[in-house]
């Protein structure tokens, strides 16, 4: 949004200006919902969220990113989405780069990055779209694709004309207002539309006043809110806002904040945006221009000070940050302003997707707990969530996960690093046990490297799992290779910092769960031990060929996480479901080969060890149904080891 | 089944004989269910239940009733169904009385009594049907109606020919086997079919052997099991059973047990059935024929002894009792045999209906807790239960409850008794408070009568409510007229004798609930008090005109009873649902008028007092969401009284 061109005064203004809701996607349902509404955020469109936050007097922020150039950079950006998403932005937006094939299916296209943010990172997302030099059909195609992918918000921009001298095209898109009208014509009220505002007036505008009139036109054509170009002094924005209001613009106007992060990025930006840096800023920066840290510190100070003045004015409720895809400066500003969410409240125990189709999703199998993006990918063709109840017999099949290099599932670590963590050379099954043990303990492996990820888990151990660390270490060392577990919880407050989720005032519960790979020898002993626990422990044991041993009644799901909240139905967001376990089994076994074995040469001993495990081990899950008592699963495992001795 | 006529040997036997399941209604689903299967019983057809009980080595019993002559007797019979149903019969059966318009909609017809047993008492029920002197169309009509009403089992009988000398009709139903075939032809495998067996041979049969062949024909034509005519000696039945097996009858054969209950009923029965009473029995009975108690005691002794011998033989798994619509003797025999269910395990906290459409019903609003029959009546047109989740927005409306004298909702007490309990003359609102208080305490009212029922509750206080007795008494005395309440429960075993339900090994929970009528003065104070409890207590307060005050979020149901079971999804069988509360409100207010005010003359002071309450009081419900803490609802009420002082 750095370089947006103004629109001339044309086209009659529409009477629609207040962003009021209508149409099928609008508002939350007035009738009863088929699933409990735990989190109003998931059910509202962006303009309503904004209004609600404003009505409640909450301050909020949003973050702007641009699409990266390489697939590796895209993987990193997605990790950044996850991390910065935890701070609680109201939305993020992804810019549109006409030169980067922005509507394509490339990993680095604007469309796919925005898709990933919505679907896989669960972030409310605005996709930018520029219209000049494009046909109506192109634009309609992009919009249809965006809608199909679950994108609900468009930032309508003109974009840079390609030629030297710009000329209006007959019947084409010449101005952002044309795009706004086109979206409303073709897609009715489906999208929330954002447009750009210029606190100093657009550099190409005849005058500041003329530019304000253009802005009003965009709003009256159907835009829901305005994000401004960056500016350097708070009074610039506040004057602009008053001027907008004076000519009848009543929708939200969000100031665009640019924390200065370096001398060169500032210069480049200034050149592109044709803005002038005030003398008092130049005076500070020029002397320290080679000291990046100093400039960034100054930039943070400046941004904090400006944001405080904006918020204190009472006219500003939200702040929009031009992050330049960087994390540190923006996060620092937000933390100092106190609007970074330090204690992220989870609406459900797992990260929710922001796709409108998944608004009512409130239950998932526990198996994908560490691979939520894979779960979303494999259920993306589902028509509804959670399919009535979880266990609906007409539940559609899980999609195949053939492409293990889908970029949003790609390991953040390159092959060399994985080899350092998981072993350049494996000599026995025990060396595999060691890798699992090091992952659990956080201790360096025999070559001095910490194991920070595993094929089944791209992140370090969850805080909750840390509660089980000692026991997990003990059993992994002996060949019970754990990939998923949770402790039992008997009614902790929903605000508990480690295991809490959902609205406050509730109570959360869990049944103890343990999932692991292990040898057939251990399985034989385990099955004998499980007889003693027949009424208490449910188990599913399966090998890669699908041989399946279970004591679960019929094919019913077992709820293993649930919450009781004021004025709500019971929520049971995690289940052990026998049917989906078989889909998960395929994925869990395949990860041995795809992520681990393939690091090694074919026919190499290392690869053959992993292949052996893949072919011969069993995947086991255990649930202790007696959640109010002490977890018995460790005793089950101890009994098994004892039997083997 | 006392007087059943044999069928001659005719018609080729079908190959179908083993009662194996097929067809759409058969068996439990192999795929996942849309709701958790808590109670296999609800999902099986009768022949499967029988097989499962036999496989498990469980002994069971069933009870035969005949339709009563008067509507009052029907009301009493239904109470008896409820009481004897608690003992756990595998099924009951209702005989078919051609003279009593058995297929009609009369309160006393076989069809309607069976309908009531299935739908309103939740009993697996067999409807008898006789076929002689009826057209195929008549029979098909009866069967269609039975199916529509949710009846799933037919006892196929010939019935008594009407003329002196019986002649075969061409193209009519001449024998029970014709009816069996007709049912299978017209309704495929929808019904489970029972036929009659004669341990001594049918009195009209050429021979015992010929009669056995007729029986085999009925079985091969599609009958699923056999119930026998009564007999007096165990060896009679055991011989009959061996003879049946010898000629290839492999389906269950259930002995019909007739506990002798009086001299005259025995004589009449013997006359009708053309059976001979053995001399050793006559020798005992004749000398004591005028002593009813003595004969009944002897009858119980005799029945217990015979049943023990049958069960000990290892050939008998179930016993069928001819109750003659009486309770004492049969219950006594069953208790002495140890097969009367002393500790009724509830599959859900409320009594389930046995209609096949309602097999998956697992959630209901709490409001009808004391009027389950009314709830079933008002939701009988629903297509499915519980409509996905409870709170589905496409949930159909509740039916009107206009006819307050629907016989299965009729008070068991006649008008005079109600007047004694509720007051021949009311002088003020306080005299109404007194009635409520007496109902709670069980103490006699000022005229010395105990108040054993109320318009909102036809039964004495539930055991569970007794836990709250002291508090309830206190508040009713002061004009908080309670009609429904439950204590909070924080994880009691599902086997708890008072609050337990569902399979063993689980834990049950409740939020405290209180529902009452009260004056607008108290409501005003209550609302002030509730502000202090805003985050903890949800309330709905409504008057007869529908003015509605609530702090419930949106229109979401609040789960107030739930259970956690091994290997199952969470079950939440009771909710406070804001939408259905408004349907309940109409019913709850109407009961003041229909059941109470109308006891008095129009314009009488008593009637005007009730009318005043109806017009001016509010119906209030309160939920304390903090189920692990001490119930705060009493404190809310105390605070309200304090504020008023």
Tab-separated table of C-alpha atoms in Angstrom, chain A residues 28 30-38 362-363 386 388-396 490-491 505 507 509 511 535-536 538 553-559 561-562 564-572 575 577-580 625-629, chain B residues 28 30-38 362-363 386 388-396 490-491 505 507 509 511 535-536 538 553-559 561-562 564-572 575 577-580 625-629:
chain	number	residue	atom	x	y	z
A	28	UNK	CA	-24.238	-13.666	13.288
A	30	UNK	CA	-30.341	-14.606	14.818
A	31	UNK	CA	-31.627	-18.124	15.022
A	32	UNK	CA	-30.057	-20.750	17.174
A	33	UNK	CA	-26.765	-22.117	15.972
A	34	UNK	CA	-26.180	-25.761	15.331
A	35	UNK	CA	-23.058	-25.613	17.456
A	36	UNK	CA	-22.300	-23.550	20.502
A	37	UNK	CA	-20.899	-20.106	19.835
A	38	UNK	CA	-17.826	-20.015	22.015
A	362	UNK	CA	-15.729	-27.380	17.261
A	363	UNK	CA	-14.382	-30.906	17.348
A	386	UNK	CA	-18.102	-30.842	12.380
A	388	UNK	CA	-23.486	-32.542	12.613
A	389	UNK	CA	-21.859	-34.205	15.521
A	390	UNK	CA	-18.356	-35.427	15.196
A	391	UNK	CA	-19.235	-39.027	14.633
A	392	UNK	CA	-21.664	-38.609	11.791
A	393	UNK	CA	-21.680	-41.715	9.686
A	394	UNK	CA	-21.963	-39.676	6.529
A	395	UNK	CA	-18.755	-37.913	7.430
A	396	UNK	CA	-16.708	-37.497	4.282
A	490	UNK	CA	-10.333	-32.679	36.352
A	491	UNK	CA	-12.033	-29.311	36.138
A	505	UNK	CA	-15.863	-18.628	33.968
A	507	UNK	CA	-14.037	-25.432	33.590
A	509	UNK	CA	-11.420	-31.382	31.575
A	511	UNK	CA	-8.772	-37.690	29.832
A	535	UNK	CA	-12.765	-51.332	31.882
A	536	UNK	CA	-10.626	-48.279	32.413
A	538	UNK	CA	-9.457	-47.779	25.789
A	553	UNK	CA	-17.140	-50.052	22.004
A	554	UNK	CA	-18.484	-50.117	18.449
A	555	UNK	CA	-16.948	-47.325	16.427
A	556	UNK	CA	-17.817	-44.533	18.774
A	557	UNK	CA	-15.575	-41.536	19.379
A	558	UNK	CA	-14.219	-41.044	22.888
A	559	UNK	CA	-14.235	-37.423	24.044
A	561	UNK	CA	-11.078	-32.855	26.021
A	562	UNK	CA	-14.199	-31.002	27.029
A	564	UNK	CA	-18.252	-26.591	30.642
A	565	UNK	CA	-19.053	-22.898	30.300
A	566	UNK	CA	-21.665	-20.528	31.662
A	567	UNK	CA	-24.815	-20.531	29.580
A	568	UNK	CA	-23.436	-22.924	26.980
A	569	UNK	CA	-23.765	-26.459	25.735
A	570	UNK	CA	-20.878	-28.764	26.585
A	571	UNK	CA	-17.994	-28.325	24.168
A	572	UNK	CA	-15.939	-31.425	23.369
A	575	UNK	CA	-12.002	-36.868	20.441
A	577	UNK	CA	-12.161	-41.348	16.866
A	578	UNK	CA	-11.591	-44.920	15.671
A	579	UNK	CA	-12.469	-44.139	12.064
A	580	UNK	CA	-10.211	-41.130	11.579
A	625	UNK	CA	-11.239	-42.939	31.045
A	626	UNK	CA	-11.016	-42.318	34.793
A	627	UNK	CA	-10.102	-38.652	34.553
A	628	UNK	CA	-10.739	-37.838	38.250
A	629	UNK	CA	-8.145	-40.429	39.369
B	28	UNK	CA	-27.728	-51.578	15.093
B	30	UNK	CA	-22.497	-50.799	11.581
B	31	UNK	CA	-21.425	-47.310	10.725
B	32	UNK	CA	-20.902	-44.621	13.285
B	33	UNK	CA	-24.011	-43.271	14.908
B	34	UNK	CA	-24.945	-39.650	14.839
B	35	UNK	CA	-25.410	-39.742	18.586
B	36	UNK	CA	-23.622	-41.756	21.197
B	37	UNK	CA	-25.038	-45.183	21.870
B	38	UNK	CA	-25.427	-45.231	25.626
B	362	UNK	CA	-30.430	-37.882	23.963
B	363	UNK	CA	-31.239	-34.340	24.991
B	386	UNK	CA	-32.555	-34.427	18.899
B	388	UNK	CA	-28.778	-32.854	15.030
B	389	UNK	CA	-27.693	-31.154	18.158
B	390	UNK	CA	-30.262	-29.868	20.543
B	391	UNK	CA	-30.130	-26.301	19.458
B	392	UNK	CA	-30.582	-26.761	15.739
B	393	UNK	CA	-32.121	-23.678	14.248
B	394	UNK	CA	-34.314	-25.754	11.982
B	395	UNK	CA	-35.785	-27.447	15.009
B	396	UNK	CA	-39.496	-27.848	14.491
B	490	UNK	CA	-19.633	-32.434	40.571
B	491	UNK	CA	-18.658	-35.808	39.180
B	505	UNK	CA	-17.737	-46.518	34.962
B	507	UNK	CA	-19.233	-39.722	36.023
B	509	UNK	CA	-22.499	-33.761	36.595
B	511	UNK	CA	-25.537	-27.450	37.381
B	535	UNK	CA	-21.315	-13.832	35.575
B	536	UNK	CA	-22.343	-16.834	37.579
B	538	UNK	CA	-28.086	-17.362	34.070
B	553	UNK	CA	-25.843	-15.219	25.771
B	554	UNK	CA	-27.648	-15.194	22.421
B	555	UNK	CA	-30.190	-17.969	22.261
B	556	UNK	CA	-27.868	-20.762	23.221
B	557	UNK	CA	-28.895	-23.734	25.323
B	558	UNK	CA	-27.159	-24.176	28.664
B	559	UNK	CA	-26.285	-27.798	29.453
B	561	UNK	CA	-26.888	-32.313	33.173
B	562	UNK	CA	-24.068	-34.192	31.514
B	564	UNK	CA	-18.672	-38.615	30.897
B	565	UNK	CA	-18.382	-42.303	30.079
B	566	UNK	CA	-15.603	-44.682	29.043
B	567	UNK	CA	-15.076	-44.683	25.286
B	568	UNK	CA	-17.972	-42.323	24.592
B	569	UNK	CA	-18.696	-38.806	23.502
B	570	UNK	CA	-19.970	-36.483	26.223
B	571	UNK	CA	-23.699	-36.925	26.801
B	572	UNK	CA	-25.656	-33.813	27.793
B	575	UNK	CA	-30.456	-28.340	28.752
B	577	UNK	CA	-33.018	-23.876	26.231
B	578	UNK	CA	-34.284	-20.300	25.827
B	579	UNK	CA	-36.417	-21.095	22.798
B	580	UNK	CA	-38.281	-24.087	24.191
B	625	UNK	CA	-22.995	-22.201	36.268
B	626	UNK	CA	-20.340	-22.796	38.930
B	627	UNK	CA	-21.127	-26.455	39.488
B	628	UNK	CA	-17.935	-27.250	41.463
B	629	UNK	CA	-18.798	-24.635	44.119
